[in-house]
Each structure stands twice: as C-alpha cells, then as structure tokens.
Short mmCIF file of C-alpha atoms in Angstrom, two decimals:
data_model
loop_
_atom_site.label_atom_id
_atom_site.label_comp_id
_atom_site.label_asym_id
_atom_site.label_seq_id
_atom_site.Cartn_x
_atom_site.Cartn_y
_atom_site.Cartn_z
CA MET A 1 -15.40 30.53 16.73
CA LYS A 2 -17.21 30.60 13.48
CA GLN A 3 -19.58 27.86 12.88
CA GLN A 4 -20.22 26.33 9.44
CA HIS A 5 -23.16 24.82 7.76
CA LEU A 6 -24.97 21.76 9.42
CA GLY A 7 -23.35 22.62 12.76
CA PHE A 8 -19.87 21.43 11.53
CA PRO A 9 -16.97 22.98 13.49
CA HIS A 10 -14.74 25.28 11.56
CA ARG A 11 -11.82 23.13 9.87
CA ASN A 12 -8.32 24.76 9.73
CA PRO A 13 -6.72 23.31 6.82
CA LEU A 14 -3.23 24.58 7.96
CA ALA A 15 -3.51 22.87 11.42
CA GLU A 16 -1.30 19.74 11.72
CA LYS A 17 -3.40 16.71 11.68
CA LYS A 18 -2.81 13.72 13.94
CA VAL A 19 -3.63 10.13 13.28
CA THR A 20 -6.62 9.14 15.61
CA TRP A 21 -7.14 5.88 17.40
CA LEU A 22 -10.16 5.12 15.14
CA GLU A 23 -7.82 5.31 12.07
CA LEU A 24 -5.51 2.91 13.77
CA PHE A 25 -8.41 0.51 14.39
CA TYR A 26 -9.39 0.94 10.76
CA ASP A 27 -5.83 -0.19 9.83
CA LEU A 28 -6.01 -3.08 12.12
CA LEU A 29 -9.02 -4.55 10.16
CA PHE A 30 -7.19 -3.99 6.81
CA ALA A 31 -4.27 -6.00 8.08
CA ALA A 32 -6.44 -9.15 7.88
CA ALA A 33 -7.31 -8.43 4.33
CA VAL A 34 -3.63 -7.71 3.46
CA SER A 35 -2.82 -11.18 5.01
CA LYS A 36 -5.34 -13.04 2.97
CA ALA A 37 -4.23 -11.34 -0.11
CA ALA A 38 -0.41 -12.20 0.42
CA HIS A 39 -1.43 -15.68 1.09
CA VAL A 40 -2.43 -16.04 -2.58
CA LEU A 41 1.20 -16.03 -3.43
CA ILE A 42 1.93 -19.31 -1.47
CA HIS A 43 0.57 -21.43 -4.28
CA VAL A 44 3.31 -23.44 -5.99
CA GLU A 45 2.90 -25.63 -9.04
CA ALA A 46 5.83 -27.35 -10.74
CA GLY A 47 8.33 -25.18 -8.94
CA VAL A 48 6.72 -21.80 -9.79
CA VAL A 49 3.96 -19.57 -8.65
CA PRO A 50 1.47 -19.76 -11.59
CA ILE A 51 0.77 -16.47 -13.37
CA GLU A 52 -2.91 -17.07 -12.51
CA TYR A 53 -2.05 -16.69 -8.75
CA LEU A 54 0.35 -13.75 -9.46
CA SER A 55 -2.41 -12.05 -11.34
CA LYS A 56 -5.01 -12.82 -8.56
CA PHE A 57 -2.86 -11.41 -6.06
CA VAL A 58 -2.48 -8.13 -7.74
CA LEU A 59 -6.25 -8.00 -8.67
CA ILE A 60 -7.13 -8.74 -4.99
CA PHE A 61 -4.71 -6.42 -3.45
CA VAL A 62 -5.35 -3.27 -5.55
CA PRO A 63 -9.00 -2.84 -4.37
CA ILE A 64 -7.72 -3.33 -0.86
CA TRP A 65 -5.05 -0.67 -1.26
CA TRP A 66 -7.44 1.71 -3.11
CA ALA A 67 -10.29 1.41 -0.56
CA TRP A 68 -7.76 2.15 2.31
CA VAL A 69 -6.14 5.00 0.27
CA GLY A 70 -9.61 6.69 -0.45
CA GLN A 71 -10.61 6.96 3.27
CA SER A 72 -6.98 8.06 4.35
CA LEU A 73 -7.09 10.92 1.73
CA PHE A 74 -10.52 12.08 2.87
CA VAL A 75 -9.35 12.24 6.37
CA ASN A 76 -6.06 14.05 5.38
CA ARG A 77 -7.94 16.87 3.58
CA PHE A 78 -11.28 17.12 5.33
CA GLY A 79 -11.56 14.81 8.19
CA GLN A 80 -12.16 15.78 11.80
CA ASP A 81 -12.46 13.77 14.86
CA ILE A 82 -16.16 14.50 15.25
CA PHE A 83 -19.17 12.44 15.77
CA SER A 84 -20.52 12.42 12.13
CA HIS A 85 -17.02 11.44 10.71
CA ARG A 86 -16.54 8.71 13.33
CA ILE A 87 -19.95 7.15 12.30
CA PHE A 88 -18.96 7.26 8.54
CA LEU A 89 -15.62 5.35 9.68
CA ILE A 90 -17.39 2.91 11.70
CA LEU A 91 -19.76 2.08 8.92
CA GLN A 92 -16.81 1.50 6.63
CA LEU A 93 -15.40 -0.93 9.16
CA PHE A 94 -18.54 -3.12 8.61
CA PHE A 95 -17.78 -3.18 4.79
CA VAL A 96 -14.12 -3.85 5.37
CA LEU A 97 -15.20 -7.14 7.38
CA ILE A 98 -17.36 -8.07 4.42
CA MET A 99 -14.76 -7.67 1.82
CA THR A 100 -12.02 -9.35 4.01
CA ALA A 101 -14.34 -12.37 4.63
CA SER A 102 -14.87 -12.66 0.80
CA LEU A 103 -11.18 -12.65 -0.20
CA SER A 104 -10.33 -15.87 -1.99
CA VAL A 105 -8.76 -17.14 -5.07
CA ASP A 106 -12.10 -18.40 -6.12
CA PHE A 107 -13.46 -15.12 -7.40
CA ASP A 108 -16.77 -16.42 -8.63
CA GLN A 109 -17.89 -18.04 -5.41
CA TYR A 110 -17.43 -14.96 -3.32
CA TYR A 111 -17.96 -12.24 -5.93
CA ILE A 112 -21.20 -10.74 -4.39
CA PRO A 113 -19.82 -10.17 -0.79
CA PHE A 114 -16.45 -8.92 -2.29
CA PHE A 115 -18.55 -6.50 -4.49
CA ILE A 116 -20.68 -5.41 -1.59
CA GLY A 117 -17.73 -4.77 0.63
CA TYR A 118 -15.64 -2.87 -1.83
CA ILE A 119 -18.59 -0.83 -3.41
CA GLY A 120 -19.85 0.00 0.04
CA LEU A 121 -16.43 1.31 1.09
CA ARG A 122 -15.92 3.50 -2.00
CA ALA A 123 -19.59 4.71 -1.89
CA MET A 124 -19.24 5.75 1.79
CA THR A 125 -16.08 7.74 0.83
CA ALA A 126 -17.85 9.46 -2.07
CA ILE A 127 -20.80 10.29 0.35
CA GLN A 128 -18.44 11.76 2.63
CA TYR A 129 -16.92 14.23 0.14
CA LEU A 130 -20.43 15.32 -0.93
CA SER A 131 -21.52 15.88 2.72
CA VAL A 132 -18.81 18.29 3.41
CA HIS A 133 -18.42 20.24 0.16
CA LYS A 134 -21.35 22.77 1.11
CA ARG A 135 -19.35 23.74 4.21
CA GLU A 136 -16.23 24.19 2.49
CA GLU A 137 -14.95 27.36 0.56
CA ALA A 138 -13.09 28.28 -2.51
CA ASP A 139 -10.78 25.55 -3.78
CA TRP A 140 -11.59 23.20 -0.96
CA ARG A 141 -15.30 23.20 -2.02
CA VAL A 142 -14.36 22.52 -5.71
CA THR A 143 -12.12 19.49 -4.75
CA ALA A 144 -14.64 17.95 -2.42
CA ARG A 145 -17.35 18.38 -5.12
CA TYR A 146 -15.05 16.98 -7.92
CA LEU A 147 -13.96 13.88 -5.84
CA GLY A 148 -17.48 13.34 -4.36
CA SER A 149 -19.20 13.55 -7.74
CA ARG A 150 -16.59 11.85 -10.02
CA PHE A 151 -16.08 8.76 -7.82
CA TRP A 152 -19.65 7.62 -8.77
CA ILE A 153 -18.50 7.09 -12.42
CA GLY A 154 -16.18 4.29 -11.40
CA LEU A 155 -18.82 2.92 -8.86
CA VAL A 156 -21.51 2.74 -11.61
CA VAL A 157 -19.15 1.17 -14.15
CA SER A 158 -18.24 -1.55 -11.49
CA SER A 159 -21.78 -2.02 -10.74
CA LEU A 160 -22.62 -3.06 -14.41
CA SER A 161 -20.61 -6.34 -13.49
CA LEU A 162 -23.67 -7.46 -11.75
CA PHE A 163 -25.42 -8.03 -15.06
CA PHE A 164 -22.79 -10.66 -16.09
CA ASP A 165 -21.72 -13.92 -14.65
CA SER A 166 -18.75 -14.71 -16.95
CA TRP A 167 -15.33 -13.22 -17.06
CA VAL A 168 -16.94 -10.06 -18.58
CA ARG A 169 -18.14 -9.22 -15.01
CA TYR A 170 -14.56 -8.70 -14.08
CA VAL A 171 -13.84 -6.56 -17.01
CA PHE A 172 -16.42 -4.03 -15.72
CA LEU A 173 -15.39 -4.49 -12.08
CA TYR A 174 -11.85 -3.52 -12.78
CA ALA A 175 -12.66 -1.00 -15.41
CA GLY A 176 -14.58 0.95 -12.71
CA ILE A 177 -11.67 0.54 -10.26
CA ALA A 178 -9.20 1.77 -12.92
CA ILE A 179 -11.44 4.79 -13.51
CA ASP A 180 -11.61 5.41 -9.83
CA ILE A 181 -7.88 5.28 -9.42
CA LEU A 182 -7.20 7.54 -12.46
CA LEU A 183 -9.68 10.26 -11.45
CA PRO A 184 -7.36 12.01 -8.87
CA ILE A 185 -4.67 12.18 -11.62
CA ILE A 186 -7.14 13.47 -14.09
CA GLY A 187 -8.21 16.13 -11.56
CA ARG A 188 -4.65 17.02 -10.37
CA GLN A 189 -5.41 20.63 -11.30
CA TYR A 190 -7.88 20.86 -8.45
CA LEU A 191 -5.98 18.71 -5.93
CA ARG A 192 -2.86 20.80 -6.35
CA LYS A 193 -4.90 23.85 -4.96
CA THR A 194 -5.80 21.74 -1.94
CA PRO A 195 -2.61 20.01 -0.89
CA THR A 196 -2.42 17.20 1.42
CA GLN A 197 -0.84 17.45 4.72
CA THR A 198 2.42 15.65 3.97
CA HIS A 199 3.26 14.78 7.63
CA HIS A 200 -0.10 13.03 8.25
CA LEU A 201 0.01 11.36 4.79
CA LEU A 202 3.46 9.84 5.46
CA GLU A 203 2.39 8.78 8.82
CA ARG A 204 -0.67 6.91 7.44
CA PHE A 205 1.37 5.11 4.80
CA SER A 206 4.08 4.32 7.18
CA LEU A 207 1.57 2.71 9.48
CA PHE A 208 0.36 0.55 6.65
CA THR A 209 3.96 -0.32 5.83
CA LEU A 210 4.28 -1.76 9.32
CA ILE A 211 1.41 -4.07 8.55
CA LEU A 212 3.32 -5.37 5.53
CA LEU A 213 6.44 -5.78 7.70
CA GLY A 214 4.24 -7.85 9.91
CA GLU A 215 3.67 -10.30 7.19
CA SER A 216 7.48 -10.89 6.98
CA VAL A 217 7.66 -11.48 10.71
CA ILE A 218 4.86 -14.03 10.29
CA SER A 219 7.01 -15.77 7.70
CA ILE A 220 9.95 -16.05 10.24
CA LEU A 221 7.48 -17.53 12.70
CA SER A 222 6.54 -20.25 10.22
CA VAL A 223 10.34 -21.02 9.90
CA LEU A 224 10.79 -21.27 13.59
CA GLN A 225 7.66 -23.26 14.22
CA SER A 226 8.61 -25.87 11.49
CA ASP A 227 8.68 -29.55 12.61
CA THR A 228 12.39 -30.13 11.92
CA MET A 229 14.43 -27.45 13.65
CA THR A 230 17.91 -27.55 12.35
CA TRP A 231 20.93 -25.16 12.49
CA GLU A 232 20.31 -24.12 8.96
CA SER A 233 16.60 -23.17 9.68
CA ILE A 234 17.87 -21.28 12.82
CA LEU A 235 20.50 -19.50 10.63
CA PHE A 236 17.89 -18.72 7.94
CA ALA A 237 15.53 -17.25 10.47
CA THR A 238 18.34 -15.19 11.95
CA ILE A 239 19.49 -13.76 8.74
CA THR A 240 15.84 -13.18 7.71
CA PHE A 241 15.30 -11.17 10.93
CA ILE A 242 18.43 -8.96 9.98
CA LEU A 243 16.80 -8.52 6.52
CA ILE A 244 13.49 -7.31 8.08
CA ILE A 245 15.28 -5.00 10.43
CA ALA A 246 17.35 -3.50 7.42
CA ILE A 247 14.17 -2.91 5.51
CA TRP A 248 12.54 -1.23 8.59
CA TRP A 249 15.75 0.93 9.13
CA GLN A 250 15.79 2.02 5.57
CA TYR A 251 12.14 2.98 5.25
CA PHE A 252 11.46 4.58 8.52
CA ASP A 253 14.73 6.39 8.95
CA ASN A 254 14.09 7.92 5.56
CA VAL A 255 10.41 8.95 6.60
CA GLU A 256 11.67 10.37 9.95
CA LYS A 257 14.89 12.19 9.11
CA LYS A 258 15.28 12.71 5.44
CA VAL A 259 12.02 13.93 3.86
CA ASN A 260 10.62 17.34 3.96
CA LYS A 261 7.17 17.05 5.63
CA ASN A 262 6.37 20.73 4.81
CA ILE A 263 6.29 20.21 1.15
CA GLU A 264 2.73 20.97 -0.16
CA THR A 265 1.62 18.61 -3.19
CA ALA A 266 -1.38 16.50 -4.27
CA GLY A 267 0.58 13.65 -2.63
CA GLN A 268 0.35 11.43 -5.58
CA THR A 269 3.86 10.30 -5.66
CA ILE A 270 3.39 8.94 -2.10
CA ILE A 271 0.08 7.45 -2.97
CA TYR A 272 0.72 5.66 -6.16
CA GLY A 273 4.39 4.95 -5.42
CA HIS A 274 3.34 3.13 -2.08
CA LEU A 275 1.20 0.68 -4.28
CA PHE A 276 4.38 -0.74 -5.59
CA ILE A 277 6.13 -0.72 -2.26
CA TYR A 278 3.28 -2.70 -0.70
CA LEU A 279 3.16 -5.17 -3.57
CA SER A 280 6.95 -5.90 -3.34
CA MET A 281 6.69 -6.12 0.44
CA CYS A 282 3.97 -8.79 0.04
CA MET A 283 6.18 -10.63 -2.49
CA ILE A 284 9.32 -10.39 -0.13
CA ALA A 285 7.25 -11.84 2.77
CA ALA A 286 6.04 -14.69 0.40
CA SER A 287 9.73 -15.18 -0.89
CA ILE A 288 10.87 -15.79 2.69
CA LYS A 289 8.46 -18.55 3.34
CA LEU A 290 8.95 -20.23 -0.19
CA LEU A 291 12.64 -20.09 0.16
CA PHE A 292 12.44 -21.99 3.37
CA LEU A 293 10.20 -24.55 2.13
CA ASN A 294 12.39 -24.88 -0.94
CA GLN A 295 9.55 -25.51 -3.31
CA LEU A 296 10.65 -23.20 -6.11
CA ASN A 297 12.86 -24.17 -9.13
CA GLU A 298 16.15 -22.23 -9.24
CA SER A 299 15.57 -19.74 -12.03
CA PHE A 300 12.02 -18.78 -10.98
CA LYS A 301 13.14 -18.51 -7.20
CA LEU A 302 15.85 -16.03 -8.17
CA LEU A 303 13.50 -14.13 -10.59
CA PHE A 304 10.87 -13.77 -7.92
CA ILE A 305 12.89 -12.81 -5.01
CA PHE A 306 15.30 -10.43 -6.84
CA GLY A 307 12.34 -8.86 -8.92
CA SER A 308 10.46 -8.33 -5.57
CA VAL A 309 13.67 -6.42 -4.13
CA LEU A 310 14.15 -4.37 -7.37
CA ILE A 311 10.42 -3.22 -7.28
CA TYR A 312 10.84 -2.17 -3.68
CA PHE A 313 14.13 -0.39 -4.40
CA LEU A 314 12.81 1.56 -7.35
CA SER A 315 9.52 2.50 -5.83
CA THR A 316 11.06 3.63 -2.47
CA SER A 317 13.79 5.59 -4.29
CA LEU A 318 11.00 7.33 -6.39
CA VAL A 319 8.94 8.32 -3.31
CA PHE A 320 11.76 9.38 -1.07
CA HIS A 321 13.59 11.27 -3.81
CA ARG A 322 10.53 13.47 -4.56
CA TYR A 323 10.21 14.30 -0.92
CA ARG A 324 13.69 14.48 0.47
CA HIS A 325 15.36 17.70 1.31
CA VAL A 326 17.26 18.98 -1.73
CA GLU A 327 20.60 18.52 -0.03
CA GLU A 328 19.72 15.02 0.85
CA ARG A 329 18.81 13.75 -2.41
CA LEU A 330 20.73 10.79 -3.87
CA ARG A 331 22.85 11.17 -6.97
CA PHE A 332 22.94 9.06 -10.06
CA TYR A 333 26.05 7.03 -8.87
CA HIS A 334 23.95 5.98 -5.85
CA LEU A 335 21.49 4.37 -8.32
CA VAL A 336 24.28 2.66 -10.39
CA LEU A 337 25.70 1.44 -7.08
CA PHE A 338 22.52 -0.30 -5.76
CA LEU A 339 21.51 -1.70 -9.06
CA GLY A 340 24.99 -3.02 -9.62
CA LEU A 341 25.02 -4.72 -6.25
CA LEU A 342 21.77 -6.43 -6.92
CA ALA A 343 23.09 -7.49 -10.58
CA VAL A 344 26.28 -8.89 -9.09
CA PHE A 345 24.40 -11.04 -6.41
CA LEU A 346 21.95 -12.15 -9.10
CA VAL A 347 24.68 -13.20 -11.57
CA VAL A 348 26.52 -15.06 -8.99
CA ASP A 349 23.43 -16.99 -7.85
CA LEU A 350 22.63 -17.93 -11.45
CA LEU A 351 26.13 -19.29 -11.98
CA ILE A 352 26.65 -20.92 -8.70
CA PRO A 353 23.85 -22.69 -6.91
CA LEU A 354 23.99 -21.39 -3.33
CA PRO A 355 21.92 -22.46 -0.18
CA ASN A 356 18.77 -20.32 0.43
CA TYR A 357 20.20 -18.85 3.69
CA ILE A 358 22.99 -17.41 1.62
CA ILE A 359 20.60 -15.83 -0.85
CA ILE A 360 18.83 -14.27 2.07
CA GLY A 361 22.02 -13.10 3.37
CA GLU A 362 22.79 -11.49 0.08
CA LEU A 363 19.43 -9.55 0.25
CA ALA A 364 20.08 -8.63 3.89
CA LEU A 365 23.54 -7.13 2.90
CA PHE A 366 21.79 -5.22 0.12
CA PHE A 367 19.28 -3.60 2.43
CA ILE A 368 21.96 -2.71 5.06
CA VAL A 369 23.91 -0.92 2.31
CA TYR A 370 20.72 0.72 1.01
CA ALA A 371 19.84 1.66 4.47
CA LYS A 372 23.28 2.88 5.43
CA LEU A 373 23.69 5.14 2.28
CA THR A 374 20.22 6.56 2.20
CA ALA A 375 19.17 6.91 5.79
#
C-alpha cells in the first residue's frame, strides 16, 4: 500500500469512518462541561432567570460546543486511529479538563484558565490541520491548509483579550470565537469539494445529543430525590420520563430511519443547526427542574418552557428536512400542525393556570405527536 509523507498511512476518504473509543472518552469529558454550563440556568431571581444568566449560559456553552465541533470535524475529514492522532486527542483532553474546571458564572475570577483551556483546544486542532495538509492531495490539501491557517486568525483576536482586564477583554475573546465559527462558512467553496462523511457526522452529533438528554434525566432524579415525596411529584417525574422518551424517539428514529446518510455536503446544516438543538435541550432540562421547584412566575415560566420547545422543534425540523430522503420530507401542513398544537397549549396555559405536571403533560403530548408523524 502506498505510503504518504512523514510515514502516515494512506487515507481513503471514501472509506466509512467509525467512531473510536477515544472519541467516546473525549465526549465523556465534555459531558461535565455541558453539565456545568446548563447549571447556570438554575439561577432564579424574583421569579425569572435574569437575562444576565441567560446570556452567560450562551456565552459559556458556545465555546464548549465549538471546541467539540472543531475536533469532531477534523476527525471526520482527516482523522485516523493512529498513534500521532491519538496523542493530539489526548493532549486536547488535558485542555478540556482545564476549561471545564474553570467554567463559572464568575467570568473574571476564572478567565485565565478558561482562556488557556479553550485556546489550547482550538490551537491543537489548527496544528492538526497543518500537520496533515502536506500529505493530502488536490482539494483535500487545500481544505486542510485553509482551515489550519485561517483558524489562527480567531485565535490571535481572542488572545488580544489578555491585554485588557475590563469588559473589553470579552469583546476580543468572543470576536475571535465568532471569526472562528464563521470561517468554515466563508470557506464553503473549499469544504464542498471535500465533503464530510454524513454517517460519521450524524453519529458524532447524536452521541452528544445523548449527553444533553442525560441532563434531563438528572432533572428527573432531582425530583425523585426531593425531601417531600408526594403523588404529585411522582406523577410529575413519570410524565417527565415520558417526555424524555418522546424526545429520544423523535430524534434518534429520524437519524436512524429517515435521513439519507449518503448525501455529500459540507455538513454545515448539521453543525450549526445542532447548536440550537443543544441550547434548547439544556433549556428543557433546566425547565424540568424549575417547574418542579415552582420558583418561576407564570408568564416567564410559560415563555421559557415553550420557547425552549419551539427552538428545539424549528432546529430539528431544519436539520432533518435537509437530510431526509426526498420522499420522506415533511410538508408545509406538518409545520402548521406542530406550531398550531404548541400555540393552542400556550394559549390555554395563559388563560387557565394549570398545575405544572399538566404543562409537562402537554409538552409530552406534543413530542409524542412530533415523533409519531416524523419518525
């Protein structure tokens, strides 16, 4: 078999890629980071989650998501289960630990370790692209060089934040992150010539979705482990369990049965669409706990929980519609039906104050219908 530069084995871009055990271990460490980010939403003041904490949740979650996405995409296009790639991934695990340990609503106190963790992760990914581009050929070489060189732009901009100690540091930090996130979209003309392996990409994002579902399961446990166990808390936990099963059913049956895994694209609908899927799943997990604790005022409670479900519905509809088999794609009347069902539940809840377990039951019913008609 032909050998490439630096002793790398030949990479067959057409060979179906499998998720490795090291990738699964990588996900395990990110599970802790996701849990800490989601916990930011459990801060209630005067019956609402303040905009400060909603903003901090997004600002904490986006770097976690993008750091994970960056490595997953490198593995999808260029990764091989060889010694050098394992070393890179293991080094990144160290930076994941640093970043996770520093996650806090107190940005200033833990800024430096957070910065080291995030920048270390992204720098390692950029170095990986540069390390493989010389052994690649044609369009694959161009893609590796483009990503490996351009990602340093965002890293440099974010690094300028070290020269400031006020709110300005966060402007530079997130400006760099925004540039980093936009670069693949800007370079789409290169990435379309080196398509992702859709099967592997969906498998990776599905595994991360399981992590987010785990947050909802933890919320159920907090209900069952409460000091006062009543029939209402048991009923609430039971209906919530049905809700989670319905979400699982809707998402994973679509991934397994309805999407065309042979489509060759840059994968950007999957990548960026899942950011909103993940954000909404964290919000749903937080909603479960907050509904049980009954700490939210009525209007904010309904806005938060139904807004979370709406974001999930729209983002999953977008992602799966793009990749579904043509004959399996949903029609416009499906969209009207699902939005109408959510609107009816919301209007009823606004007009008639209902127990929280009834509201959870409405959401469970929505997801059962959504799963049944789409999966």
